[in-house]
Coordinates of C-alpha atoms in Angstrom, one line a residue:
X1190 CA 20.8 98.9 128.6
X1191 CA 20.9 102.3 130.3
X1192 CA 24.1 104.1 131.7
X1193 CA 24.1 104.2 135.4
X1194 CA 27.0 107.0 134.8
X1195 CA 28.2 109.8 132.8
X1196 CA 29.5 108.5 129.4
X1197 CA 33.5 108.5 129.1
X1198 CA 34.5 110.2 126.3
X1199 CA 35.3 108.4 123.0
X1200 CA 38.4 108.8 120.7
X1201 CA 37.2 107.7 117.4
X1202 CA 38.2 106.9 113.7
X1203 CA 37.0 106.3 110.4
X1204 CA 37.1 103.2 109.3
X1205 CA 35.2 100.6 106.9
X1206 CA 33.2 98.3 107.3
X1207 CA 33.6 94.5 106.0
X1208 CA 31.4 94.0 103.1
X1209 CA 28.6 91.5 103.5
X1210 CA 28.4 87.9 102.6
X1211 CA 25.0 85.8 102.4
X1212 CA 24.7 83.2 104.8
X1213 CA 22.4 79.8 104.5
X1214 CA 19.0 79.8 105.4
X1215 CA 18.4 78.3 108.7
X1216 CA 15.3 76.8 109.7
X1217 CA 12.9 78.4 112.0
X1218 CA 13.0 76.0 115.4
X1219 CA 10.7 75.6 117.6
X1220 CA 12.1 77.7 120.9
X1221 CA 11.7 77.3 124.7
X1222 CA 11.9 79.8 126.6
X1223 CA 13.3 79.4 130.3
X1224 CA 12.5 82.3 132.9
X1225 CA 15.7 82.9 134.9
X1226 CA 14.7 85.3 137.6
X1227 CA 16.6 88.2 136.0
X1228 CA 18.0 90.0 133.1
X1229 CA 20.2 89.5 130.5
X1230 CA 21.9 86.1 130.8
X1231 CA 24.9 86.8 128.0
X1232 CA 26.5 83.6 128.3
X1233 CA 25.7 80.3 128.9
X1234 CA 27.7 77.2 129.5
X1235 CA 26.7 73.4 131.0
X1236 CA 28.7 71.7 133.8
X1237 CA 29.5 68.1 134.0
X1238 CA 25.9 67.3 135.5
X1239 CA 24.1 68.7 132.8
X1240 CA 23.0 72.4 134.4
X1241 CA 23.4 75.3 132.7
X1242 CA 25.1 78.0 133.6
X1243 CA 24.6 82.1 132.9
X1244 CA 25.5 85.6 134.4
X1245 CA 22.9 88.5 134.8
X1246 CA 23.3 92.0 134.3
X1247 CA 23.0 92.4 138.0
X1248 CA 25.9 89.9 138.7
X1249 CA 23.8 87.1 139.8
X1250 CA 25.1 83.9 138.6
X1251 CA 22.7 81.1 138.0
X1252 CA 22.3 77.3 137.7
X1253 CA 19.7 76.2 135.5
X1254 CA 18.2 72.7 136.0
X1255 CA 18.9 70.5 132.8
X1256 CA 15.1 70.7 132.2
X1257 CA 15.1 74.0 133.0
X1258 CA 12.5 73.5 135.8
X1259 CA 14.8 75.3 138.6
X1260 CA 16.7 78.1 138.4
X1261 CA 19.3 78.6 141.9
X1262 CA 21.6 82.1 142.0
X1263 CA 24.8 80.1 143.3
X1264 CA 26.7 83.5 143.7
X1265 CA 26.9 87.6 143.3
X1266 CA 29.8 89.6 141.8
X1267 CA 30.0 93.3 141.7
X1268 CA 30.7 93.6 138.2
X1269 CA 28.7 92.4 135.0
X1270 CA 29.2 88.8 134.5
X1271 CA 30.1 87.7 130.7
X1272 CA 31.4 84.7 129.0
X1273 CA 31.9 81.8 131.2
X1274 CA 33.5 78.4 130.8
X1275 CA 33.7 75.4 132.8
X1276 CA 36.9 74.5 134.2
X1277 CA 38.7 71.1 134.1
X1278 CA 38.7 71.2 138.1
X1279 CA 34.5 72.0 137.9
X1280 CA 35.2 75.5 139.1
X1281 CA 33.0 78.3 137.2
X1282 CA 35.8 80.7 135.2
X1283 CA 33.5 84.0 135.0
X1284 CA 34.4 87.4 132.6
X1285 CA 33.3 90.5 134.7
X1286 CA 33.5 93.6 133.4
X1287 CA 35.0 95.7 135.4
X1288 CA 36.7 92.8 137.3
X1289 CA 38.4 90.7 135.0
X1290 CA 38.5 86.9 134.8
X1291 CA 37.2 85.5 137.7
X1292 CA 36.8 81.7 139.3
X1293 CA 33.7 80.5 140.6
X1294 CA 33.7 77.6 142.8
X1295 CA 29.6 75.6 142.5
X1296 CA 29.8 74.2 145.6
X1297 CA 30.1 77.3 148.2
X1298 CA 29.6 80.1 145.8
X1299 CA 33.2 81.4 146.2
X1300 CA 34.9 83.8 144.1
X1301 CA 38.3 84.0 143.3
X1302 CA 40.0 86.5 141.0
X1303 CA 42.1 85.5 138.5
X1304 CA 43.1 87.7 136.1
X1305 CA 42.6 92.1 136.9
X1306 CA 45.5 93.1 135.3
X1307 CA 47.3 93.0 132.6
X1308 CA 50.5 95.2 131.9
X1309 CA 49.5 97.0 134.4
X1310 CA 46.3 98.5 133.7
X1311 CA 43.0 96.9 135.1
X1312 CA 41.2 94.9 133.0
X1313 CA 38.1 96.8 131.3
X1314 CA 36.3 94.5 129.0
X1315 CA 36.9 91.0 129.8
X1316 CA 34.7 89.0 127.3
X1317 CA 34.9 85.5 127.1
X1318 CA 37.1 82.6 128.1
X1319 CA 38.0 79.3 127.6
X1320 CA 41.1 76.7 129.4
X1321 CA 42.6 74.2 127.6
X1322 CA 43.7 70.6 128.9
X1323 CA 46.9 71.4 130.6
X1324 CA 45.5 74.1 132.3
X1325 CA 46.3 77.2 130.1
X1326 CA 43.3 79.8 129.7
X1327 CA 42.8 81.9 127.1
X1328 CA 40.6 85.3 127.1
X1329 CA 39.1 87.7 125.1
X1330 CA 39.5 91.6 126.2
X1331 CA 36.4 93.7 124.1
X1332 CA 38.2 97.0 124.3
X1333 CA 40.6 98.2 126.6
X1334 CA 38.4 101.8 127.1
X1335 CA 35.3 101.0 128.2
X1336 CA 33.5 98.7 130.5
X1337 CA 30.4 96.4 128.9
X1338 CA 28.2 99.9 130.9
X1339 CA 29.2 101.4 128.0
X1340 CA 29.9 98.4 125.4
X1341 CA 28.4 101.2 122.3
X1342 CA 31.6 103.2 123.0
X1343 CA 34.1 100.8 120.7
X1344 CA 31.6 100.6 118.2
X1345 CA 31.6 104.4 118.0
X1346 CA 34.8 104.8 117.9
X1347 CA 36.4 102.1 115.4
X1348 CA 39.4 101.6 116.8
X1349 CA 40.8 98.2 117.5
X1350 CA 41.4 97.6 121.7
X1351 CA 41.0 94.1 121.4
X1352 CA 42.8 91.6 122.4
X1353 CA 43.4 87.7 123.2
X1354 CA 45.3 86.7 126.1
X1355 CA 46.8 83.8 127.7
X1356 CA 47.4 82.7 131.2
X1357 CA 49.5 80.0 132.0
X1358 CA 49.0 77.5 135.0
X1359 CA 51.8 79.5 137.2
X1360 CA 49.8 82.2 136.6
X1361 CA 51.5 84.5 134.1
X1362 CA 49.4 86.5 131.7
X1363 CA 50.8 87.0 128.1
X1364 CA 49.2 89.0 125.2
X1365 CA 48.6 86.5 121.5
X1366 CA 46.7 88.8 119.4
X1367 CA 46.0 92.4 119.6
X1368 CA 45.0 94.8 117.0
X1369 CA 41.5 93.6 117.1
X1370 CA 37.6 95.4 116.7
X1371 CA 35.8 93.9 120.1
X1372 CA 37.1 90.4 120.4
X1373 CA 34.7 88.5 121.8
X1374 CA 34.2 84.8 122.2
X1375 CA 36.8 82.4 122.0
X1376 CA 36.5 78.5 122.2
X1377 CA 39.0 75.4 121.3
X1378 CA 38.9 73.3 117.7
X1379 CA 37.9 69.7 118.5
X1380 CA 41.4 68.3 118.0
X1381 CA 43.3 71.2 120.2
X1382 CA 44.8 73.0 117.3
X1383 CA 43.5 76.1 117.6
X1384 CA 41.3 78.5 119.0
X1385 CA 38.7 80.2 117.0
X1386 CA 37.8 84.0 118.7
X1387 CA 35.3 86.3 117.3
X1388 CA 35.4 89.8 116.5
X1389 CA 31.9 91.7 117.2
X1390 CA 32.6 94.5 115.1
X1391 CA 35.0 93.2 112.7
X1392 CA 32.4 90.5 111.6
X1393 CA 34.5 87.7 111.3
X1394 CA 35.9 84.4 113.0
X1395 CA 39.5 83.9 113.0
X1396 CA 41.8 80.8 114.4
X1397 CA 44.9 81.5 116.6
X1398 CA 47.1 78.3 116.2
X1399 CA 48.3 76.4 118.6
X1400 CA 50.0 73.8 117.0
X1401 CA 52.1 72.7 114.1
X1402 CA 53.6 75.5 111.0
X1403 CA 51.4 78.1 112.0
X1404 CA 51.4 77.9 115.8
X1405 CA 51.4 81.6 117.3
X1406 CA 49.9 82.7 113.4
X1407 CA 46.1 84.3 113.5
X1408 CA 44.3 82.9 110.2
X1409 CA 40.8 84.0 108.9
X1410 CA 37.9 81.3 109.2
X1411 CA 34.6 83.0 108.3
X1412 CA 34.5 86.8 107.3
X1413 CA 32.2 89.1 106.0
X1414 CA 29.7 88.0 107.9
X1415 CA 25.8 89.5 107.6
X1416 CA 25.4 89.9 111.1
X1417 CA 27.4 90.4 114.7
X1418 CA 29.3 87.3 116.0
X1419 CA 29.1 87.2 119.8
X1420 CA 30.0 84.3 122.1
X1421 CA 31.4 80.6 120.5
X1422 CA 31.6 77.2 121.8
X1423 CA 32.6 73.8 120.1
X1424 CA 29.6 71.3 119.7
X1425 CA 29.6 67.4 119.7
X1426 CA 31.2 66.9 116.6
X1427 CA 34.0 70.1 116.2
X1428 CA 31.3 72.8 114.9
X1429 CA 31.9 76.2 116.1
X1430 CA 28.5 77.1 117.6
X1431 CA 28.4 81.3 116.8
X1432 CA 25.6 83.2 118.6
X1433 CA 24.6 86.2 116.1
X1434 CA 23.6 88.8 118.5
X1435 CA 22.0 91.1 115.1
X1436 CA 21.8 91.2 111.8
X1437 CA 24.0 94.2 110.4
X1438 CA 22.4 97.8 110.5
X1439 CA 22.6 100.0 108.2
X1440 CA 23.3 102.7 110.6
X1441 CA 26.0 101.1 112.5
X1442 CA 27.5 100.2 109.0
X1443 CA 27.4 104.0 108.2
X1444 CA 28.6 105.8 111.8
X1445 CA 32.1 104.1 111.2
X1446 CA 32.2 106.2 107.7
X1447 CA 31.2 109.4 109.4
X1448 CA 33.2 112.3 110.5
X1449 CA 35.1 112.1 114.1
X1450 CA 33.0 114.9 115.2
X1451 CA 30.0 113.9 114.5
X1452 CA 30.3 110.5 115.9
X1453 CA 31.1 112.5 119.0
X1454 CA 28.3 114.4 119.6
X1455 CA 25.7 111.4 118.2
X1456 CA 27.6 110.0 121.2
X1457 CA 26.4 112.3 123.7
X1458 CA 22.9 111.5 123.4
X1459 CA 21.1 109.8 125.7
X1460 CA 20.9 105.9 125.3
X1461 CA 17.3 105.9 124.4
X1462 CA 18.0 108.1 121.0
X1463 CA 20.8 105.5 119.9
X1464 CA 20.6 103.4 117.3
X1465 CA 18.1 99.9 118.5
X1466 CA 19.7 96.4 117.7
X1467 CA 16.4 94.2 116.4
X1468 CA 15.8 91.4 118.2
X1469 CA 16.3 88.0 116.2
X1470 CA 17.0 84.6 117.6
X1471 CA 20.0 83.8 115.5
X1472 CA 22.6 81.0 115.6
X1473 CA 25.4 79.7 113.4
X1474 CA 27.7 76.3 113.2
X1475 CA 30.7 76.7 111.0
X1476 CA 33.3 73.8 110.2
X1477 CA 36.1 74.4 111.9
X1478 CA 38.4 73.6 109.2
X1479 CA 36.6 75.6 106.0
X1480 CA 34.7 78.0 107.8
X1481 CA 31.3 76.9 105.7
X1482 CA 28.2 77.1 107.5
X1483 CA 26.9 73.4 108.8
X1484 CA 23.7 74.0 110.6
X1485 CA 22.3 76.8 112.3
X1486 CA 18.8 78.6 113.4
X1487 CA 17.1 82.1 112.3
X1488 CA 13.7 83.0 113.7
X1489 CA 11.5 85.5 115.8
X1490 CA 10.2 85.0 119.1
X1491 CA 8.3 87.5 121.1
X1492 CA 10.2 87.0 124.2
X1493 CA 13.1 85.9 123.4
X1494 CA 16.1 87.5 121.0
X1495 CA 19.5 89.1 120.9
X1496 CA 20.7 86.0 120.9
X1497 CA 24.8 86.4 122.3
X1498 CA 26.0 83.1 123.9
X1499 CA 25.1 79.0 123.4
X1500 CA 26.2 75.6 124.5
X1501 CA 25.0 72.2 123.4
X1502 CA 23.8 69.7 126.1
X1503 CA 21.5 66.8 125.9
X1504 CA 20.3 67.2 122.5
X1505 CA 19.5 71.0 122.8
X1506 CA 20.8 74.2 121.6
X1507 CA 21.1 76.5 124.8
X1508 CA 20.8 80.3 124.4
X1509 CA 22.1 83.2 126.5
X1510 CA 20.3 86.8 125.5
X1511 CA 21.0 90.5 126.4
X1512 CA 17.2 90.9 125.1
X1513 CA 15.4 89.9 128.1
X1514 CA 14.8 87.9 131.1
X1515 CA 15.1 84.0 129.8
X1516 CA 17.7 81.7 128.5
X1517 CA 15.7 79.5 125.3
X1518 CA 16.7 76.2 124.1
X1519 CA 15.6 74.4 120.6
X1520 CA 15.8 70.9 119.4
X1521 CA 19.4 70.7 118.3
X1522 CA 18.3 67.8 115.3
X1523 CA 16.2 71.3 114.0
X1524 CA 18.9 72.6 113.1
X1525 CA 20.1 70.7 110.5
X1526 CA 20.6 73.0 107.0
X1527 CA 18.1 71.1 105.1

């Protein structure tokens, strides 16, 4: 994306990368591509009819006809929409960055704010988002620094303004993990146990506990990963669904390595001279308990890539993109490991 404002400037460190472990390799589904009127859906998420829902970049918010044959903008939001989850009471809970964690209601189009503080700052990155049962919601913060405008500016700088939060029913908003290098998505085990969050420059999932010995404990689930880990979800049967916005770059695996001062200037430059993420349509399941990969898809698509959010629903794997105007979908039976 392009920066509709002057760049804020960045603070950074050296730090080093994660080394890189293989991962499976997935079969090359057959992919539909749905048109969705705009740009850059980044999440998506199905309601209790079967729709689909997803965010643009110009904070439209769509639902998506279960065959994907009508696309409605239900609502508009001044900030850029990102993760989204649907709530137990139906309502739409919405990431905006800036704007925090926001409540949609489907019906009128309604938008309520949740969340735009927290320790008294404003929220900057809010990410992803998911409630539990009795009510409690949990969400990711990217970096504290910068807004997704500038969503390059953490990676440049390598330090970790991540964060999961927690807010309760009556409203109060509690920090659970800090410390980390742009949380991202975040979605619930099967049997309530934990959550499993994502950490985009980190390359790793993690578990935050919830219950039993190691409740309030963050343990590791699948690291060194060979690519970017964006948005999550749970599937049918308790795999964690990982969208894999790239495979890693060489060059982004080097700028953390490099001097402070050069990391600034490289940061100067207009957008168009930075590094490009290659587009791949790239999805992983991991089992929630070992963190070994279970099923997944890897292919190209001329349309269609950057893959960085995905839900299950009626046999299909949906896709969210910041590549391009669509959501996809593939056969969800395709991606079996065979």
């Amino acid at each position: 994306m392009t920066s509709k404002t002057r760049k804020p400037p960045i603070d950074p460190v050296r730090w080093t990368p994660p080394p890189v472990d293989p991962l499976p390799d997935f079969p090359a589904a057959e992919l539909t591509v749905v048109p969705v009127g705009g740009d850059a859906p980044e999440d998506v998420v199905v309601d209790a009819d079967g729709h689909i829902w997803a965010g643009l970049i110009d904070g439209k918010i769509v639902r998506i006809a279960p065959d994907g044959g009508e696309v409605v903008v239900v609502a508009q939001i001044d900030g850029r929409p990102l993760g989204m989850h649907v709530a137990r009471d139906g309502r739409i809970l919405v990431c905006s960055s800036p704007g925090g964690l926001l409540a949609l209601d489907p019906a009128t189009g309604a938008v309520e704010t949740l969340v735009a503080e927290v320790d008294g700052r404003k929220l900057m990155f809010c990410s992803n988002v998911t409630e539990l049962a009795d009510g409690t919601i949990y969400f990711t913060e990217s970096t504290s620094a910068f807004t997704y405008e500038h969503f390059l500016g953490p990676i440049f700088e390598a330090r970790n303004r991540g964060s999961v939060f927690r807010r309760d029913p009556d409203g109060t908003v509690l920090t659970v993990a800090a410390g980390l290098y742009f949380a991202n998505g975040i979605t619930p085990t099967a049997d309530g146990s934990a959550l499993v969050f994502a950490e985009t420059q980190a390359r790793r999932l993690s578990k935050y506990w919830l219950t039993g010995d190691k409740a309030g404990t963050v343990t590791a689930l699948a690291v060194n990963l060979p690519g970017s880990p964006d948005n999550l979800s749970t599937g049918a049967d308790g795999r964690i669904w990982c969208a894999m916005v790239t495979a890693i770059n060489p060059v982004a695996e080097l700028l953390p390595r490099t001097l402070p001062a050069i990391r600034k200037l490289l940061w100067r430059l207009p957008d168009r001279l930075q590094p490009k993420i290659k587009p791949v349509v790239w999805a992983v399941a991991f089992d929630p308990d070992t963190g070994n990969p279970v099923a997944g898809v890897r292919t190209e698509h001329p349309s269609f890539g950057l893959v960085t959010g995905l839900v299950e629903a009626d046999g299909k794997l949906w896709m969210g993109s910041i590549g391009g105007p669509a959501v996809a979908y593939v056969d969800l039976a395709a991606t079996a490991l065979r």
